[in-house]
CSV table of C-alpha atoms in Angstrom, one decimal:
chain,number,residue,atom,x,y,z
A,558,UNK,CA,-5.0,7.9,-15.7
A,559,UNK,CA,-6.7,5.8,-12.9
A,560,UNK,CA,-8.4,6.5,-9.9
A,561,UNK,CA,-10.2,4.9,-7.0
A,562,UNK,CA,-12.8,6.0,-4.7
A,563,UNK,CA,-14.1,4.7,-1.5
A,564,UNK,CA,-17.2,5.9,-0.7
A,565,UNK,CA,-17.4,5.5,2.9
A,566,UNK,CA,-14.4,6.9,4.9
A,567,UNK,CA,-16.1,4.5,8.2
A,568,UNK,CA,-18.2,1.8,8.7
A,569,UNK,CA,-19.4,0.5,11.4
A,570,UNK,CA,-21.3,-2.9,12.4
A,571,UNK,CA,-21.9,-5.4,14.6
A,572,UNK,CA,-19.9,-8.4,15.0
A,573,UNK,CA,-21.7,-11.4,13.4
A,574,UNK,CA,-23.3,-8.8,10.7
A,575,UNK,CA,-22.6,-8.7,7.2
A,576,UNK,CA,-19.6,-6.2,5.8
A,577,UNK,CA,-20.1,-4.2,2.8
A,578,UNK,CA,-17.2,-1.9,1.6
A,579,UNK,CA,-17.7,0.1,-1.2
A,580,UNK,CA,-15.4,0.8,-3.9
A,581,UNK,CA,-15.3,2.5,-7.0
A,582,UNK,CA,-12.3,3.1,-9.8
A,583,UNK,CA,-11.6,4.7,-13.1
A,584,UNK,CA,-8.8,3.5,-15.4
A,585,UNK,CA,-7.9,4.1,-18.8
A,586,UNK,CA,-6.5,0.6,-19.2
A,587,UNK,CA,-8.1,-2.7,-18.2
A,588,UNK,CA,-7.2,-2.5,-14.5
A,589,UNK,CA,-5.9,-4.7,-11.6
A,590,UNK,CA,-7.8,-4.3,-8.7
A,591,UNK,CA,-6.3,-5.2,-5.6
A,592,UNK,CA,-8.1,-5.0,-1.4
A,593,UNK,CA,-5.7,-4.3,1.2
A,594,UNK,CA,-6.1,-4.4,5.1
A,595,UNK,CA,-4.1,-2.2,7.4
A,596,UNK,CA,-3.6,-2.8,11.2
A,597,UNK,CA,-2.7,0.2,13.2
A,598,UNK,CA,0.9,1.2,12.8
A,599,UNK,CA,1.2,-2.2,10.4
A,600,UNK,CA,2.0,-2.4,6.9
A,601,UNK,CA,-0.4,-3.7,4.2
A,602,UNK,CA,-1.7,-6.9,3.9
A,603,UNK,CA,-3.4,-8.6,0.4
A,604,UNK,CA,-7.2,-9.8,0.7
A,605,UNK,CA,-7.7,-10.4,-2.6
A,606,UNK,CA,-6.8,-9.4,-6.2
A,607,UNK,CA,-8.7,-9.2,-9.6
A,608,UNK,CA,-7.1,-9.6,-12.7
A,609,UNK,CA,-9.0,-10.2,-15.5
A,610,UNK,CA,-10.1,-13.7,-14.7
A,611,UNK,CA,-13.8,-14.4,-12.8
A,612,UNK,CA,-15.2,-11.4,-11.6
A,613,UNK,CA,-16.2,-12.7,-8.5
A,614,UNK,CA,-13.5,-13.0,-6.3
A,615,UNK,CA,-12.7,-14.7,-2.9
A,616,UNK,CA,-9.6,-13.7,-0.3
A,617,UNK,CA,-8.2,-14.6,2.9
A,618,UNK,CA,-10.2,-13.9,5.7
A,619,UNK,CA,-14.1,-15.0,4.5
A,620,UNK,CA,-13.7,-11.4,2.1
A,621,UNK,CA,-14.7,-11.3,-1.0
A,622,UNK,CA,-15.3,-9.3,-3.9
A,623,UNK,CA,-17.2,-8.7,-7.3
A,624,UNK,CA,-15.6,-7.0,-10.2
A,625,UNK,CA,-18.5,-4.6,-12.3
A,626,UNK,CA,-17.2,-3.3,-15.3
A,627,UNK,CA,-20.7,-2.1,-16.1
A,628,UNK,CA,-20.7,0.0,-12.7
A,629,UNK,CA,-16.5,0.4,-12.2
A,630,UNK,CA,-17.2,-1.0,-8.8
A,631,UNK,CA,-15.1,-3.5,-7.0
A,632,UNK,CA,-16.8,-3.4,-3.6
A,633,UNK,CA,-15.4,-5.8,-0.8
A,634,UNK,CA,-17.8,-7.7,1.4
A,635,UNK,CA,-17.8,-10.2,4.0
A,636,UNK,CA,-21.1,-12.4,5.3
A,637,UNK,CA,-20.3,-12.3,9.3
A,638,UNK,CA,-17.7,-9.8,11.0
A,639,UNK,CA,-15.5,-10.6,13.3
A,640,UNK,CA,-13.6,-8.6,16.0
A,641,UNK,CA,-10.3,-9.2,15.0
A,642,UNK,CA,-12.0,-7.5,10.8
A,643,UNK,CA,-11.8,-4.2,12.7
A,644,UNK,CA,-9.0,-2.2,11.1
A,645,UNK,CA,-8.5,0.1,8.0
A,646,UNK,CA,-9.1,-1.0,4.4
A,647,UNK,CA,-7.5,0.1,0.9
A,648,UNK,CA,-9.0,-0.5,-2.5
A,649,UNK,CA,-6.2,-0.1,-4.9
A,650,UNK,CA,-6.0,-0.3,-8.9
A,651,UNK,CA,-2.8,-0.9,-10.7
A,652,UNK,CA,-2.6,0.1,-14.2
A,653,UNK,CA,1.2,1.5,-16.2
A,654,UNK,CA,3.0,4.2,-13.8
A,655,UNK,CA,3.6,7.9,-15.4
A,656,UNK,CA,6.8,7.8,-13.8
A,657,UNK,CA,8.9,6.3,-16.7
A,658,UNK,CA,8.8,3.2,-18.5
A,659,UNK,CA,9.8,1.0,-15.8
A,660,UNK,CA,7.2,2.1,-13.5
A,661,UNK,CA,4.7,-0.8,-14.4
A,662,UNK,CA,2.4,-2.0,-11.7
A,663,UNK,CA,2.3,1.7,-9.8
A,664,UNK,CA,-0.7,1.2,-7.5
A,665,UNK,CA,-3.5,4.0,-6.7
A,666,UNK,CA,-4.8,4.0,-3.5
A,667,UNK,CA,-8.2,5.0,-1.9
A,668,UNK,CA,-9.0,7.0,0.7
A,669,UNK,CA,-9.7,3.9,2.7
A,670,UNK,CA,-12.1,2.7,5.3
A,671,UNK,CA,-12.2,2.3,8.6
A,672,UNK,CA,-14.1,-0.9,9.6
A,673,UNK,CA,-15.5,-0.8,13.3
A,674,UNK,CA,-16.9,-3.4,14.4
A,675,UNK,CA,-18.8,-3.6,17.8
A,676,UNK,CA,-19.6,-6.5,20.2
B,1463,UNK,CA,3.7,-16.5,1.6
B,1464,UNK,CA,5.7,-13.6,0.4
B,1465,UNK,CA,7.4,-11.5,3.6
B,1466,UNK,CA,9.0,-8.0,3.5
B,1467,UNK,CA,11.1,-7.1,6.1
B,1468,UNK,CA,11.2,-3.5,7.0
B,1469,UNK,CA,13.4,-2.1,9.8
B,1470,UNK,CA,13.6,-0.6,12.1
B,1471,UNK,CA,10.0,0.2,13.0
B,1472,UNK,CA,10.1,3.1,14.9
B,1473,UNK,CA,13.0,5.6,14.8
B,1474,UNK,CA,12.9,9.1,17.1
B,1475,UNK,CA,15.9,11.0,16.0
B,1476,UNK,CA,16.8,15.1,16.1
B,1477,UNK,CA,16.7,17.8,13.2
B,1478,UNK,CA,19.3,18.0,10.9
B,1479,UNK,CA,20.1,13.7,11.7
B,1480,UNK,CA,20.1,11.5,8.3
B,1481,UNK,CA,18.3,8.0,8.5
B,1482,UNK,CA,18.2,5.1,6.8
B,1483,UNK,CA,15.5,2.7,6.1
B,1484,UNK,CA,15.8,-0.8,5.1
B,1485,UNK,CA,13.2,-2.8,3.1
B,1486,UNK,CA,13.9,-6.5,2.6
B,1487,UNK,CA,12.2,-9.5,1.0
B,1488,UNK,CA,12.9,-12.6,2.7
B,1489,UNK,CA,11.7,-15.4,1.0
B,1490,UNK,CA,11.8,-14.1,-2.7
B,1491,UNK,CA,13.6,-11.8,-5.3
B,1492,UNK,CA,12.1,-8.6,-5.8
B,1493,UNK,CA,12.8,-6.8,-9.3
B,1494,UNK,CA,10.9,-4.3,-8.0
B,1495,UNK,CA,10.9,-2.6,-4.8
B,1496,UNK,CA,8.4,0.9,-3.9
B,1497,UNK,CA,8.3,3.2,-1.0
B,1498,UNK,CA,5.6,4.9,0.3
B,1499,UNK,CA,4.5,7.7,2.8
B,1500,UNK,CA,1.4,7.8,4.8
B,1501,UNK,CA,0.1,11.0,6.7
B,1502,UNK,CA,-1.8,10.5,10.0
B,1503,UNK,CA,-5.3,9.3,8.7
B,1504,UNK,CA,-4.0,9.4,4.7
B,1505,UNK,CA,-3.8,7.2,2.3
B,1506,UNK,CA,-0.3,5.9,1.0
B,1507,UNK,CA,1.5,8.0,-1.7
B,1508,UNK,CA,4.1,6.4,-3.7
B,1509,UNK,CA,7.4,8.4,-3.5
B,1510,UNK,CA,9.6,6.4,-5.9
B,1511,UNK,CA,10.0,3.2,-7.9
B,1512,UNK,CA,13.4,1.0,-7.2
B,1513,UNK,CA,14.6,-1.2,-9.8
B,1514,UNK,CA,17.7,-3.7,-8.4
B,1515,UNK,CA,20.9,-1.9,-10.3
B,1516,UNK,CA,19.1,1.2,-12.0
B,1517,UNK,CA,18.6,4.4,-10.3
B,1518,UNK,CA,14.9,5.3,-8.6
B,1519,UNK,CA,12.2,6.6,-10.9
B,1520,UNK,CA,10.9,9.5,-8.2
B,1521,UNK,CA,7.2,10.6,-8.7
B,1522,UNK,CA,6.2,14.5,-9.0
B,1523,UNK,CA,7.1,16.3,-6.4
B,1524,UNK,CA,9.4,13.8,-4.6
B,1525,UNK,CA,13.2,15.2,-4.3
B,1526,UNK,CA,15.2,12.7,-5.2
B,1527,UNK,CA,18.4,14.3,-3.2
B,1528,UNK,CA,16.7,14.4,0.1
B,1529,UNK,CA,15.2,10.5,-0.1
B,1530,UNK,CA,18.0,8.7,-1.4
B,1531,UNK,CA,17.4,5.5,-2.7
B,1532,UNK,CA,19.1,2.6,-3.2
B,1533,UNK,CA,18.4,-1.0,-4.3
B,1534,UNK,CA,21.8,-2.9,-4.8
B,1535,UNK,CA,20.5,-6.3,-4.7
B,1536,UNK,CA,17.6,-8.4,-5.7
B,1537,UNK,CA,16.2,-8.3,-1.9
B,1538,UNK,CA,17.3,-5.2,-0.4
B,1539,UNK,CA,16.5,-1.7,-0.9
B,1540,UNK,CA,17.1,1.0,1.4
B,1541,UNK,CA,15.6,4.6,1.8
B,1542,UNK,CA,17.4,7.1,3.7
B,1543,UNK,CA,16.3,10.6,4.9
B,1544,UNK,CA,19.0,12.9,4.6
B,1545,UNK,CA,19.4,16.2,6.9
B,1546,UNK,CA,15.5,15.3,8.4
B,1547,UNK,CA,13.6,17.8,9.5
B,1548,UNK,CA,10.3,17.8,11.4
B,1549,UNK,CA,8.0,18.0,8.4
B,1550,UNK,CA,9.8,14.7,7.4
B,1551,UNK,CA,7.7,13.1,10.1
B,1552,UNK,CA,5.7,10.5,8.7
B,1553,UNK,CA,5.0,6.7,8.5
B,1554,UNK,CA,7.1,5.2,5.5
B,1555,UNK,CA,5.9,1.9,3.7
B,1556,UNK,CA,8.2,0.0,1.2
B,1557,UNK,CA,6.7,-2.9,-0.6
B,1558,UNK,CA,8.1,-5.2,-2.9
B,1559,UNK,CA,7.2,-7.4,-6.1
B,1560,UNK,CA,9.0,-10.0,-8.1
B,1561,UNK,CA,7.1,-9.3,-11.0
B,1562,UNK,CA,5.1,-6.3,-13.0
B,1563,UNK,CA,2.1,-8.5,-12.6
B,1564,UNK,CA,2.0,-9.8,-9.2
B,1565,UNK,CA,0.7,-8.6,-6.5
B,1566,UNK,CA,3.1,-5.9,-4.2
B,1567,UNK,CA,3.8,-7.5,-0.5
B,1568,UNK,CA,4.2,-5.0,2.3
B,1569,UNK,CA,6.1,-4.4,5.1
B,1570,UNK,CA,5.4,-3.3,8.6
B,1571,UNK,CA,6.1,0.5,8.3
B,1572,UNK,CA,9.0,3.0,9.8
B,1573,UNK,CA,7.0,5.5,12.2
B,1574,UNK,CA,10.2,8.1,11.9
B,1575,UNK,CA,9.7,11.3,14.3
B,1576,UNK,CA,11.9,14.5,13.8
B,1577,UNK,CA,12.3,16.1,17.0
């Protein structure tokens, strides 16, 4: 079983202030931890993945973010917002689906966050 | 980079009207195609798995005879709402994957409305 929990629902800063999104999971394997931004009424887009390799790692965007075993955190941050960071963001873990054998790499979603940021 | 094609985007349609959704990757072969729904303000739920040539693996609680699924070639799958009613309303996601162990790539959404 897996889950993920993002602690904040919003969060709001000013622009040119650091970002700090807060994640944390549960999994019964050694998960894949994946960030995900949503635009309104837009699909998903990747920010960056862990998988097992260094536990700090960087995306797209200026994001980045540290895997904790100790803590089963995987929070996202960012050192300066921008405008155009406002939007919604997913922390997903993969780990085996429960929907039959072929249902490998079934992600869990949080809640997400909704990143405001304000001139 | 990777780029799912997923059409149309919006679709406003009456009661009792079928409607198909089509997911396609562009650029690369996807084993592995998934749909989603999000609620206004949700997170996404996975409705089903889609292997290319194999039937969809439905989760819990997903009926598999009113969100027919179909994935007849290595970059198309398509999801089709039979008999829709209003509560079908939703935003629908499909994502695809050429591998287990890479990263899923998303399209843009379906906002369908049941009227």
């Amino acid at each position: 079983a897996q889950s993920v929990t993002q602690l904040d629902s919003h969060v709001s800063v000013s622009e040119g202030t650091p970002v700090l999104l807060r994640c944390n999971y549960s999994s019964s394997y050694s998960p894949s931890l994946f960030w995900y931004v949503q635009h309104p009424n837009k699909g998903l887009q990747l920010l960056l993945k862990y998988t097992s390799a260094a536990t700090l790692v960087k995306g797209i965007n200026g994001f980045e973010a540290e895997f904790k075993k100790s803590e089963t955190s995987f929070h996202l941050t960012k050192p300066s917002a921008h405008m155009s960071d406002a939007a919604e963001y997913f922390c997903v873990v993969t780990g085996k689906g429960n929907a039959g054998g072929t249902s490998y790499g079934k992600l869990t979603f949080g809640q997400g966050t909704i990143l405001t940021v304000h001139p | 980079g990777a780029v799912v094609s997923q059409h149309p985007s919006r679709v406003i349609c009456k009661s009792g009207t079928s409607v198909k959704i089509e997911c396609r990757s562009l650029d690369f072969q996807a084993t592995t195609m998934f749909w989603y729904r999000q609620f206004p303000k949700q997170s996404l739920m996975l409705m089903a798995t889609s292997n290319e040539g194999s039937k969809a693996t439905y989760e819990q609680g997903v009926e598999k005879d009113k969100f027919l699924i179909n994935h007849a070639s290595l970059t198309l799958s398509t999801l089709t709402v039979t008999s829709a009613h209003p509560e079908d309303s939703s935003f629908y996601i499909c994502s695809a994957s050429y591998s287990s162990n890479q990263p899923q790539h998303f399209g843009d959404g379906t906002r369908l409305s049941i009227l």
